[in-house]
Coordinates of C-alpha atoms and ligand atoms in Angstrom, one line a residue:
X1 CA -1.9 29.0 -0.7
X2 CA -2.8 32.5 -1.7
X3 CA -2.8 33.5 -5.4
X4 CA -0.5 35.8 -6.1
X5 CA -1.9 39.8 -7.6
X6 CA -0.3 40.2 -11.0
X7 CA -2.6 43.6 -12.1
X8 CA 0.6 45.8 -11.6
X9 CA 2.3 43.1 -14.0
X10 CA -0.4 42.2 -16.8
X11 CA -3.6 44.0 -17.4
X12 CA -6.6 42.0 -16.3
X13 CA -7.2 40.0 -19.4
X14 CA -3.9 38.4 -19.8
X15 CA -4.8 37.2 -16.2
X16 CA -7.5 35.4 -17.5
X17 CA -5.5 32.7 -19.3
X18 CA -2.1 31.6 -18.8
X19 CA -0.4 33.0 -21.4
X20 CA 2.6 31.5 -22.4
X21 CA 5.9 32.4 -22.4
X22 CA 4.9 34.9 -19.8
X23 CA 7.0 35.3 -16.6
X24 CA 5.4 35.4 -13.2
X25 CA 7.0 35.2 -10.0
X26 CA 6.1 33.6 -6.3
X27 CA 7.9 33.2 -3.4
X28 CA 8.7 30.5 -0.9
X29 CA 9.5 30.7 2.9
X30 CA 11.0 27.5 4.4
X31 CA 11.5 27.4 8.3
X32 CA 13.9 25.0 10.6
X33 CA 11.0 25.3 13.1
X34 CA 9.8 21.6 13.5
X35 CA 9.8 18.2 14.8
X36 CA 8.6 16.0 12.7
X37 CA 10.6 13.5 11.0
X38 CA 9.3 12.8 7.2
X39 CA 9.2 8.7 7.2
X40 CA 11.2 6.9 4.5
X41 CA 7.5 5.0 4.3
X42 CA 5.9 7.3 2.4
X43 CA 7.9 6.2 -0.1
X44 CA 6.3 3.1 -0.4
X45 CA 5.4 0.6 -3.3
X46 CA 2.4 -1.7 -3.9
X47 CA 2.6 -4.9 -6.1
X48 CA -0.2 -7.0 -6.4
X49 CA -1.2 -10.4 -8.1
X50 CA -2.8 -8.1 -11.2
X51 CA -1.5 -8.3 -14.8
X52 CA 2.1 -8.1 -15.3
X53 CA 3.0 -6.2 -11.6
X54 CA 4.2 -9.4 -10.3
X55 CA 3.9 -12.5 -13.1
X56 CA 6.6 -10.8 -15.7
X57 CA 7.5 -8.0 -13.7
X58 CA 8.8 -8.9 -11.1
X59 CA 9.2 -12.9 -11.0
X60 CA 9.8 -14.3 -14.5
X61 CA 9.9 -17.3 -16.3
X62 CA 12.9 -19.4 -16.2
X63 CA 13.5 -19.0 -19.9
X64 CA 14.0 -15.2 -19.8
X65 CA 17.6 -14.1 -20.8
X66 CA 17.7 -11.5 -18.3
X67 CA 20.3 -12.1 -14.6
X68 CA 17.8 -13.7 -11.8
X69 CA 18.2 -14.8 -8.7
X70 CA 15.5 -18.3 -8.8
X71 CA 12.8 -16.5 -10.6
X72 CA 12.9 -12.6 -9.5
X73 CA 14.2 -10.2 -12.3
X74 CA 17.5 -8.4 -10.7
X75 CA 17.6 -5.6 -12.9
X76 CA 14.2 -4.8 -11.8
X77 CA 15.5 -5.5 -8.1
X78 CA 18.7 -2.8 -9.1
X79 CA 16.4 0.2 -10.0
X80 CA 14.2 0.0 -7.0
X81 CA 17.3 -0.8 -4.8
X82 CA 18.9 2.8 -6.1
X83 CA 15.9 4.6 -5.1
X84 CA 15.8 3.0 -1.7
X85 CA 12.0 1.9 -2.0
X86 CA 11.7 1.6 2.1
X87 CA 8.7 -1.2 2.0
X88 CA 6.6 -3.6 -0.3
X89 CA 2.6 -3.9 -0.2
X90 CA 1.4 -7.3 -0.9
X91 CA -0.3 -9.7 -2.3
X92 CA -3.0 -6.7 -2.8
X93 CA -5.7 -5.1 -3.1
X94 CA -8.3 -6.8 -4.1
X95 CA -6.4 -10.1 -5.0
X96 CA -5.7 -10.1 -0.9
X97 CA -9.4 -11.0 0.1
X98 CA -9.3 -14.0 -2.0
X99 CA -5.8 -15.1 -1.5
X100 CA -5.1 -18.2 0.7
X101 CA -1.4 -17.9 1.7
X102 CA -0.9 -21.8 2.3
X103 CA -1.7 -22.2 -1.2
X104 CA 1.3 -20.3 -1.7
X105 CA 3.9 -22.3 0.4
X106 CA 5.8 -25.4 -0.4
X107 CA 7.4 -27.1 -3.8
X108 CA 5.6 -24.9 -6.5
X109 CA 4.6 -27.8 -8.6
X110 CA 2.4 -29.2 -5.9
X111 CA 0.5 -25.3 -5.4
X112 CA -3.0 -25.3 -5.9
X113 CA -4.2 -23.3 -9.0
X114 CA -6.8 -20.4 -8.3
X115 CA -9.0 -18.1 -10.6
X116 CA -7.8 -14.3 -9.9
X117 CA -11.3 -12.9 -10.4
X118 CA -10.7 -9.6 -9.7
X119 CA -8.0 -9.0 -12.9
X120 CA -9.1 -10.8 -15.6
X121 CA -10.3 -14.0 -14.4
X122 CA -7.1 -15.8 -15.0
X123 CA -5.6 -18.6 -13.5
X124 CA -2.4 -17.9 -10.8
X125 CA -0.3 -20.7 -10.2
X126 CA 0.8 -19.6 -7.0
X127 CA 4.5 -20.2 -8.0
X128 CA 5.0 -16.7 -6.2
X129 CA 4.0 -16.9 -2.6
X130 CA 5.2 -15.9 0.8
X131 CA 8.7 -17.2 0.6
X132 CA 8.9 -15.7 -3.1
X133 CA 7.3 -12.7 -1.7
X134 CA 9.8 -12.3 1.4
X135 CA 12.9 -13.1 -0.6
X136 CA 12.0 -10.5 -3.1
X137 CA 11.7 -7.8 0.2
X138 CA 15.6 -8.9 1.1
X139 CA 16.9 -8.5 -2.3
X140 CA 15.1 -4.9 -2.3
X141 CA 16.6 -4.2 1.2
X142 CA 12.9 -3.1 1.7
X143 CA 10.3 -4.0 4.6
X144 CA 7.6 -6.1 3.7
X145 CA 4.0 -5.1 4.4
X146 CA 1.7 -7.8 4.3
X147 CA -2.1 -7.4 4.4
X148 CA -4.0 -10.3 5.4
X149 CA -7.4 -11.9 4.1
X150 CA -10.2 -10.4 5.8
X151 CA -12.7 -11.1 3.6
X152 CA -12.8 -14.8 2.5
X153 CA -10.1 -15.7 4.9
X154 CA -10.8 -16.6 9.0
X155 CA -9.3 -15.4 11.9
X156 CA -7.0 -18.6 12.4
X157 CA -5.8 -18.6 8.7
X158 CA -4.9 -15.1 9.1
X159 CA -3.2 -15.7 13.3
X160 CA -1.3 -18.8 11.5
X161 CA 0.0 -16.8 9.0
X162 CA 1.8 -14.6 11.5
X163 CA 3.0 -17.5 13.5
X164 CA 4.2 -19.0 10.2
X165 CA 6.1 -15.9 9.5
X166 CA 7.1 -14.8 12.8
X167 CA 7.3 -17.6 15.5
X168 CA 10.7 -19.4 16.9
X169 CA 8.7 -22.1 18.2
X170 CA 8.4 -25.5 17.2
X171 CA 4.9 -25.5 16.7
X172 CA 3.6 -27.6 13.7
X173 CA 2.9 -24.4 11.6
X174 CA 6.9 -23.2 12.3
X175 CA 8.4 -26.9 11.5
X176 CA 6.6 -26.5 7.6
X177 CA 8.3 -23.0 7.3
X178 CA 11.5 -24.6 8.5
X179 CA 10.8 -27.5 5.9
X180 CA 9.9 -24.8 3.1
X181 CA 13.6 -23.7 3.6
X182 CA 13.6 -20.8 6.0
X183 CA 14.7 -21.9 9.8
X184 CA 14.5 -18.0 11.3
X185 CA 11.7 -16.2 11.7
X186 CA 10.9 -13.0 8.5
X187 CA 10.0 -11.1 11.4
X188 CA 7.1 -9.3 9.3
X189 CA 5.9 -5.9 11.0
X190 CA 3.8 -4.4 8.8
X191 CA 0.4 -5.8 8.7
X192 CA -3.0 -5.6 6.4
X193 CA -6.0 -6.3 8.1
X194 CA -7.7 -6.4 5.1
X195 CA -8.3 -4.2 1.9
X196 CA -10.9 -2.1 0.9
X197 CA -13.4 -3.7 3.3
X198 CA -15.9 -1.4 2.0
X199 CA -15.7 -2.3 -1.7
X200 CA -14.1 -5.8 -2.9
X201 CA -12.8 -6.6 0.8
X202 CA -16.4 -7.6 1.9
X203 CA -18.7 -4.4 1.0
X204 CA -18.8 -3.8 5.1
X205 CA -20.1 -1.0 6.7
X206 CA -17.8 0.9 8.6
X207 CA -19.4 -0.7 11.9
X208 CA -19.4 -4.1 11.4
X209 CA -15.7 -4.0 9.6
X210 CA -14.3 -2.1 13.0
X211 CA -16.1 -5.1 15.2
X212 CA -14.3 -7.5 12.4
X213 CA -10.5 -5.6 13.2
X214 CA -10.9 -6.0 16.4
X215 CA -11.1 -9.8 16.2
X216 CA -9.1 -10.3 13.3
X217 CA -6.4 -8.0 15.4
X218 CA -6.8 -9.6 18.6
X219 CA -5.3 -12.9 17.3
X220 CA -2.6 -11.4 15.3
X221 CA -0.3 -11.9 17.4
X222 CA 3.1 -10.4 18.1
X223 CA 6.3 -13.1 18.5
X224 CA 9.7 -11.9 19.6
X225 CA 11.2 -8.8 17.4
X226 CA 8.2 -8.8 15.5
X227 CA 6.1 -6.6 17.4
X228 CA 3.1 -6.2 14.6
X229 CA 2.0 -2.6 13.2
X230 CA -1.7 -3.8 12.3
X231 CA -3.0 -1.2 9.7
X232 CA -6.7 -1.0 9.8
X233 CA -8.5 -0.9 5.9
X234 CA -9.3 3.0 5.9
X235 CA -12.0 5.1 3.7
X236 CA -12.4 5.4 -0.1
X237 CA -11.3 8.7 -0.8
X238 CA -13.6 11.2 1.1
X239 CA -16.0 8.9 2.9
X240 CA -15.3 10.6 6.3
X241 CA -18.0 8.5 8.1
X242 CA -15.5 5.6 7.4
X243 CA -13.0 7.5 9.1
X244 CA -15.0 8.5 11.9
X245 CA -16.4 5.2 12.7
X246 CA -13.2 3.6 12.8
X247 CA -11.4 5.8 15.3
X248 CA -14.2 6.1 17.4
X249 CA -14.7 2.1 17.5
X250 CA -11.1 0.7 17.5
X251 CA -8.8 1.9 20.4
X252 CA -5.5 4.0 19.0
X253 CA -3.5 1.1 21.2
X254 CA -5.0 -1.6 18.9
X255 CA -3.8 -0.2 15.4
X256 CA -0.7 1.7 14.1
X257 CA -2.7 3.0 10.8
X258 CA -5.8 3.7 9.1
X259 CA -5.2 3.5 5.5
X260 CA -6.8 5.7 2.7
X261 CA -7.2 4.7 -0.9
X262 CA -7.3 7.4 -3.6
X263 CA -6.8 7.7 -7.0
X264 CA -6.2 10.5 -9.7
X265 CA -8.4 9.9 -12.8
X266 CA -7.8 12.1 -15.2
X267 CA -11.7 12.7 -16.5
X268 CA -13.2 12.0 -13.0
X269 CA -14.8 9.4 -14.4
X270 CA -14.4 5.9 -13.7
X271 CA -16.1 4.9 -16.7
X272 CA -13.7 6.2 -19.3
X273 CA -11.3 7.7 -17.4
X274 CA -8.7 9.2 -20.2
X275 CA -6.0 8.1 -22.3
X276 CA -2.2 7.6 -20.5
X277 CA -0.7 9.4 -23.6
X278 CA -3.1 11.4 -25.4
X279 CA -4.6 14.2 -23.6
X280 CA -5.3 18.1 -23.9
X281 CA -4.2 21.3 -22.0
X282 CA -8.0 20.6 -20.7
X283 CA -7.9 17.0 -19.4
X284 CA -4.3 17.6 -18.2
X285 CA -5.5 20.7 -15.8
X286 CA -8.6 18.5 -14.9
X287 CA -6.4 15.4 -14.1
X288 CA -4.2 18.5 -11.5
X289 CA -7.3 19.6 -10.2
X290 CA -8.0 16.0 -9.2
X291 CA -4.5 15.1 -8.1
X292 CA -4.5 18.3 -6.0
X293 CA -7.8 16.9 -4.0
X294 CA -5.3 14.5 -1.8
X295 CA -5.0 17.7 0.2
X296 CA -8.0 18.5 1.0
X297 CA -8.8 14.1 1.7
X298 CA -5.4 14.2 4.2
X299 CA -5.8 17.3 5.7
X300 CA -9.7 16.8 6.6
X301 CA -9.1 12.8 7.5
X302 CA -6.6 13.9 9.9
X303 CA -8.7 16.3 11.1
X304 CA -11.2 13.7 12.4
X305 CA -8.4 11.0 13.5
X306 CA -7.0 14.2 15.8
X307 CA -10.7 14.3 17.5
X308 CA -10.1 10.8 18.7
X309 CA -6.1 10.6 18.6
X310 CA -4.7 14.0 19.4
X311 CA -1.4 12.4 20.1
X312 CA -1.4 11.4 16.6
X313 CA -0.5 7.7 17.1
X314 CA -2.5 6.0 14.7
X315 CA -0.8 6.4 11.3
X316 CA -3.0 7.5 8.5
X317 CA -1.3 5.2 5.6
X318 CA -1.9 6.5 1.8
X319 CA -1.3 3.0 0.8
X320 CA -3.0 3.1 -3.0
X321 CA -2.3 6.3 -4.8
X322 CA -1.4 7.4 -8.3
X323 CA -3.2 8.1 -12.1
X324 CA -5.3 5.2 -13.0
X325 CA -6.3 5.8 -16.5
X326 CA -7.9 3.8 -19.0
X327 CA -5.2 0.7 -20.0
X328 CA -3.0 0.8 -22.9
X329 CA -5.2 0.1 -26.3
X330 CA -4.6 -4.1 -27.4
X331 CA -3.8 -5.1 -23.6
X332 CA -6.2 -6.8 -21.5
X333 CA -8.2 -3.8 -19.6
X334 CA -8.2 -6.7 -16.4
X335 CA -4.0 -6.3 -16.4
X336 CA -4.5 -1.9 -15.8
X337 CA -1.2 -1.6 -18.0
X338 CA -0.8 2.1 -18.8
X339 CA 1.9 3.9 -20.0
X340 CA 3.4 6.9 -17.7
X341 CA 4.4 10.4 -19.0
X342 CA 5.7 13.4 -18.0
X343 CA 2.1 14.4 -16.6
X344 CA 2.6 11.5 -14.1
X345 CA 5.4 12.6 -12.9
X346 CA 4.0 16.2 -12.0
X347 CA 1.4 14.2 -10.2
X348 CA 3.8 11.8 -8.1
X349 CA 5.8 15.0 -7.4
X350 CA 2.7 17.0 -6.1
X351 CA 1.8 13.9 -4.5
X352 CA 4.8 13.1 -2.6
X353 CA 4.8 17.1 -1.9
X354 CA 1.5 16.6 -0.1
X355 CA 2.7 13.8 1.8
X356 CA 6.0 15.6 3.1
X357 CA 3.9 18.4 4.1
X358 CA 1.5 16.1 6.7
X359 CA 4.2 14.3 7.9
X360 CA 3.1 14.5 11.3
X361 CA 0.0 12.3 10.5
X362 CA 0.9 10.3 7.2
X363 CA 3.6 7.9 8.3
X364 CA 3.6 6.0 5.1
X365 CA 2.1 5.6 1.8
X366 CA 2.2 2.9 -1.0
X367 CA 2.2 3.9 -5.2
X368 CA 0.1 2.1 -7.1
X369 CA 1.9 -0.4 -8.3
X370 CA 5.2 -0.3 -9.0
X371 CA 5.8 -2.5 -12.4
X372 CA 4.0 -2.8 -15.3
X373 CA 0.1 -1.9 -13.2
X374 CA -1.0 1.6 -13.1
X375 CA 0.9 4.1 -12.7
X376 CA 4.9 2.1 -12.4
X377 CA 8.1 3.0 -12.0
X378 CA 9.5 0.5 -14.3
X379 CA 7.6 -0.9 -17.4
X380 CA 9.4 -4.6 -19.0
X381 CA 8.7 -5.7 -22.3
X382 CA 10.5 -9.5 -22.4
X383 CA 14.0 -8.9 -21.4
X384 CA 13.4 -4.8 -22.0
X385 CA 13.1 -2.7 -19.1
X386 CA 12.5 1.0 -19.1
X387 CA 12.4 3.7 -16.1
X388 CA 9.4 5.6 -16.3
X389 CA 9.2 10.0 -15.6
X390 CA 7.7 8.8 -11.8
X391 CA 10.9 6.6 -11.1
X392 CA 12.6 9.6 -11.6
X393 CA 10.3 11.3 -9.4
X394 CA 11.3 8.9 -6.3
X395 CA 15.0 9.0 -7.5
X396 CA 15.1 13.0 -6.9
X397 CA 12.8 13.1 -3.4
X398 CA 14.9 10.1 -1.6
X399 CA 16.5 12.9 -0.1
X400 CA 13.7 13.7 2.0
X401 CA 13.5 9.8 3.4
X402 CA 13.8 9.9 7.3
X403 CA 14.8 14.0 7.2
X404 CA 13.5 16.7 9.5
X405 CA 10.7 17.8 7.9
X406 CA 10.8 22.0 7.2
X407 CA 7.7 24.1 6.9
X408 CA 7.0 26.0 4.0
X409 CA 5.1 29.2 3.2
X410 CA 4.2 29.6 -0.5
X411 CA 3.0 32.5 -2.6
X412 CA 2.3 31.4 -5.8
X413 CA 0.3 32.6 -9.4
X414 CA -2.4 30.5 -10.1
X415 CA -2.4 28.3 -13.1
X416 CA -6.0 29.1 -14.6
X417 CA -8.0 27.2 -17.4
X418 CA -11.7 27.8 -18.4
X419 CA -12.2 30.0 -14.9
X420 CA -10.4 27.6 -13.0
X421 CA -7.6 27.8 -10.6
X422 CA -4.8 25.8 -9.2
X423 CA -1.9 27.0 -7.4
X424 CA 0.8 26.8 -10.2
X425 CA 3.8 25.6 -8.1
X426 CA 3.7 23.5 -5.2
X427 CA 6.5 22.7 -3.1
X428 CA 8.2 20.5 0.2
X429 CA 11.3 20.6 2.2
X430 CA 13.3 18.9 4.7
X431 CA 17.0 19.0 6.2
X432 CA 18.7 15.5 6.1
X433 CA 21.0 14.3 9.5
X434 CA 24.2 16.1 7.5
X435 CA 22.4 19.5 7.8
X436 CA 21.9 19.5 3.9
X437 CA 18.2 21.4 3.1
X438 CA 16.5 19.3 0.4
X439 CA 13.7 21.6 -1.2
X440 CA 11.4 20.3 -4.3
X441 CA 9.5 22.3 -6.5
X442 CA 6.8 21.1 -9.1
X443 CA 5.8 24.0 -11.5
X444 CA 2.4 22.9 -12.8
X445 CA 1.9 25.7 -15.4
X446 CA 2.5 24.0 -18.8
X447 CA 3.4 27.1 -20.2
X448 CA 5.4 29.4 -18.2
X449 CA 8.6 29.6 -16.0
X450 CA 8.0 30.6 -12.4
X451 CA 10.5 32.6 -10.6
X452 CA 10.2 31.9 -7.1
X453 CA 12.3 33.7 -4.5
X454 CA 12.9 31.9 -1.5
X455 CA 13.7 33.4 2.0
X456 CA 14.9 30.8 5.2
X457 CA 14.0 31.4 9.3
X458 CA 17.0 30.2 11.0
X459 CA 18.7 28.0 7.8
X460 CA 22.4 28.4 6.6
X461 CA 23.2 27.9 3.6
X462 CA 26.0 28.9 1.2
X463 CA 26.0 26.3 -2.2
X464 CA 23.1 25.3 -4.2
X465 CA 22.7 22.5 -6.6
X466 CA 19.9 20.8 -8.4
X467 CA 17.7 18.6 -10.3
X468 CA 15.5 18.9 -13.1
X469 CA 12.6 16.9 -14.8
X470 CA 10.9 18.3 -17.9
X471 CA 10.4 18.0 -21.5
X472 CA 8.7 19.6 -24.6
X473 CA 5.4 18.1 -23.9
X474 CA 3.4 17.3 -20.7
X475 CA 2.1 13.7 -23.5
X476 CA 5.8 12.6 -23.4
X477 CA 6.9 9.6 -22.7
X478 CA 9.6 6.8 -22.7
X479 CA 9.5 3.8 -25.0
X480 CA 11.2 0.6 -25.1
X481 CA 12.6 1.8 -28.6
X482 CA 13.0 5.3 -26.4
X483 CA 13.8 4.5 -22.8
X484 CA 15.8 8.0 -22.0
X485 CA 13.5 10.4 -23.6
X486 CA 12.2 11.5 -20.5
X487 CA 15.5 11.5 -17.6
X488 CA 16.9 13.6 -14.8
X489 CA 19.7 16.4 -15.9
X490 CA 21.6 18.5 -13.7
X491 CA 19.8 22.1 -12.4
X492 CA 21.2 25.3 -13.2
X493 CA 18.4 28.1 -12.7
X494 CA 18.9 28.2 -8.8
X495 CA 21.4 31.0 -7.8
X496 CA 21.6 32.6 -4.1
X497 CA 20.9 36.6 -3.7
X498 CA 22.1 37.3 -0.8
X499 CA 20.3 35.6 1.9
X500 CA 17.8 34.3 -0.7
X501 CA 17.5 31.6 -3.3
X502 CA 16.1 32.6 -6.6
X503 CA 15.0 29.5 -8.5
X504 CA 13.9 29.5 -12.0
X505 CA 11.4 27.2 -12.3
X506 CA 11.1 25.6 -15.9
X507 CA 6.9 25.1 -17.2
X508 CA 5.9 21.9 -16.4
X509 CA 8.5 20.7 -13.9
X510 CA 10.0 19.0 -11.1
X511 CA 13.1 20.6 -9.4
X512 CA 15.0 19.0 -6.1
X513 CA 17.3 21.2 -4.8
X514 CA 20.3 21.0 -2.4
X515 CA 21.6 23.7 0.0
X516 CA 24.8 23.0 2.0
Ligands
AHR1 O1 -4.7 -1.1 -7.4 C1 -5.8 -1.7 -8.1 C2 -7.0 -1.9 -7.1 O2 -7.5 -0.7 -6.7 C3 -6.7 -2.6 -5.9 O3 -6.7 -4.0 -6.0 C4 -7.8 -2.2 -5.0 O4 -7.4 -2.2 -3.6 C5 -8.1 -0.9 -5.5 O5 -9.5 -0.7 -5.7

């Protein structure tokens, strides 16, 4: 994206800062010219066995006066179902190197008890395994993605697994699932071969872990209607060797995705990596610039996956993203509760904007983690639940789940802090199977409203409407005692001139437009 010259607008030092209140102006080209479909996948959640995600978010104690079908939380179930959340990541991350799914199977009382080491060394009872897991996928109307135990598990726990799940024999592994209560197979597609092999998956090199896919894979096995889309475990963030080893080592026909883990933290520092709710103009811009970098990771990870696949059938699968920022102060730091503000929101939009605009390589993705872990969608409190600014986020771009994907030209001011630069607005769009263009719009700038004119190659249009997510400050937030501060409201700064659409883009926002 180019930055846009303002000299005939401002004089030079007014360009230096953003100053604010000030308008500046950008403009937007989307063209029909394309074939690529945006998958519904991208819009993928993660829930692991960490803190509350799963233990009091989603499956909850008996006791809880909240409506449940067996232990699963249905209002939970309700505001995933209403932004069609297309598939489910579990039992991990980490947690899915250590977990041993037969201890997860069978009357709960009799499940062995474990130590979760990875979050917070406590003890999991197991009373939410695979047929808790699977049931929880139906009730969501979602598909389950499963990733398997690479590094503490063998190649036949992992093989039986499937056959458990996915086999209409009556071998001895399929009469126990038919025992445990479910006589047809789940049909699982989706499939983990590992996590993070690099890190807590095993700490492998990229050689040994694509001679370790290649076994694992070769005896996960597909069963009828269940062909399996194995997903390799991909790089940390921008270790391209990872990348490059992998697709030169496992053959394109033996996985359907190489996954990439990356996360936004706000300070770039793992060691104290910022507060959820209290933050400056400084950090905020520095959390952007960071947020902003999952271009450059896609764009240059595909780059080396089209050396070896220039079909582009291997997948690359964002499958952890999102802010991780220091946890909430008085919870456990092993739980990663944070709280989730309208900073987060910009970030999921930019995000998800990213991810619409490599659609023809990144074929699904996974937030990190849906409820009460990182950076949710829903935070619960007992029998309180509250949407946070990201579910609204995936509320608004739903519209672009399984549409024609549109390619955009943008011409943007920069937002600029310190001698630093970002582009201030960034943007996607796509054209749903009713012909209705979808275009979204996040307006970084904290300060000023963007005007952005938008001009169409071979689109027809004649009605605009909208959506809109902002507030008074980028720290805000919803609260239990608060749960609407932060919402969506209807969009009225988008008018047609002509042949063009001139959208007024509020500071700090997210906009989702609709042209019929
Ligand atoms: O999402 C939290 C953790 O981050 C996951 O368990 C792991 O895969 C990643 O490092």
């Amino acid at each position: 994206m180019k930055k846009k010259t303002l000299i005939n607008l401002c004089t030079v030092a007014l360009c230096l800062i953003s100053v604010p209140g000030f308008s500046q102006t950008g403009t937007l080209t989307v063209s029909s010219d394309s074939k690529t479909t945006i998958s519904r996948h991208i819009y993928g959640q993660f829930a692991e066995h960490l803190g509350h995600g799963i233990y009091g978010g989603f499956w909850v104690d008996k006791t809880l006066p909240v409506k449940k079908q067996d232990r699963i939380r249905l209002d939970v179930v309700e505001a995933l179902k209403k932004i069609k959340i297309p598939n489910l990541r579990w039992p991990g991350g980490c947690f899915a190197d250590e977990y041993h799914w037969r201890d997860g199977i069978g009357p709960a009382e009799q499940r062995p008890r474990m130590v979760n080491t990875n979050w917070g060394g406590i003890t999991e009872d197991n009373s939410f395994g695979t047929h808790e897991f699977l049931e929880l996928c139906s009730l969501l109307k979602c598909e389950p993605y499963i990733a398997g135990n690479v590094g503490s598990g063998t190649v036949d726990e992992m093989s039986k697994w499937i056959e458990y799940l996915n086999s209409n024999s009556t071998s001895t592994v399929v009469q126990s699932r038919i025992k445990n209560g479910h006589k047809e197979p789940y049909k699982v597609t989706f499939w983990g071969v590992g996590n993070e092999s690099w890190g807590c998956g095993g700490n492998m090199t990229p050689q040994f872990y694509a001679d370790q896919f290649k076994r694992y894979a070769s005896f996960a096995k597909d069963y009828p209607g269940a062909q399996l889309k194995k997903i390799a475990s991909g790089p940390n963030a921008d270790d391209y060797n990872w990348t490059e080893v992998c697709m030169k080592n496992i053959p394109s026909s033996m996985m359907y995705g190489l996954s990439l883990h990356y996360y936004t933290i706000p300070t770039g520092n793992w060691g104290k990596k910022g507060s959820a709710t209290q933050f400056s103009e400084k950090e905020y811009f520095n959390t952007m610039v960071n947020c902003l970098k999952m271009e450059e990771l896609v764009t240059k990870h595909s780059a080396i996956m089209d050396k070896y696949d220039p079909e582009k059938r291997v997948a690359l699968i964002v499958d952890e993203w999102g802010v991780w920022t220091d946890a909430e102060p008085g919870t456990n730091p092993g739980f990663l509760y944070q709280q989730n503000s309208l900073r987060d929101a910009l970030i999921a939009g930019t995000t998800l904007n990213i991810f619409n605009n490599h659609s023809d390589r990144v074929k699904m993705a996974a937030l990190a983690q849906t409820v009460n872990v990182l950076q949710s969608l829903i935070l619960t409190d007992k029998e309180k639940i509250v949407l946070t600014p990201t579910y609204y986020i995936f509320d608004m771009y739903k519209v672009h789940q399984d549409a024609k994907y549109l390619p955009i030209k943008l011409d943007v001011p920069d937002y600029e802090i310190d001698g630093k630069k970002i582009p201030a607005v960034n943007a996607s769009a796509s054209q749903d199977a009713a012909g209705k263009v979808h275009i979204s719009l996040v307006n970084l700038d904290i300060h000023n409203p963007i005007t952005i004119t938008t001009g169409f190659k071979d689109i027809k249009w004649t009605t605009v409407s909208g959506q809109v997510l902002t507030s008074a400050n980028v720290t805000n937030i919803n609260t239990f005692s608060n749960p609407d501060k932060i919402h969506l409201t209807n969009f009225s700064g988008a008018k047609k001139d002509g042949d063009k659409l001139v959208v007024s883009l509020p500071a700090k926002s997210v906009v989702t437009l609709e042209l019929n």
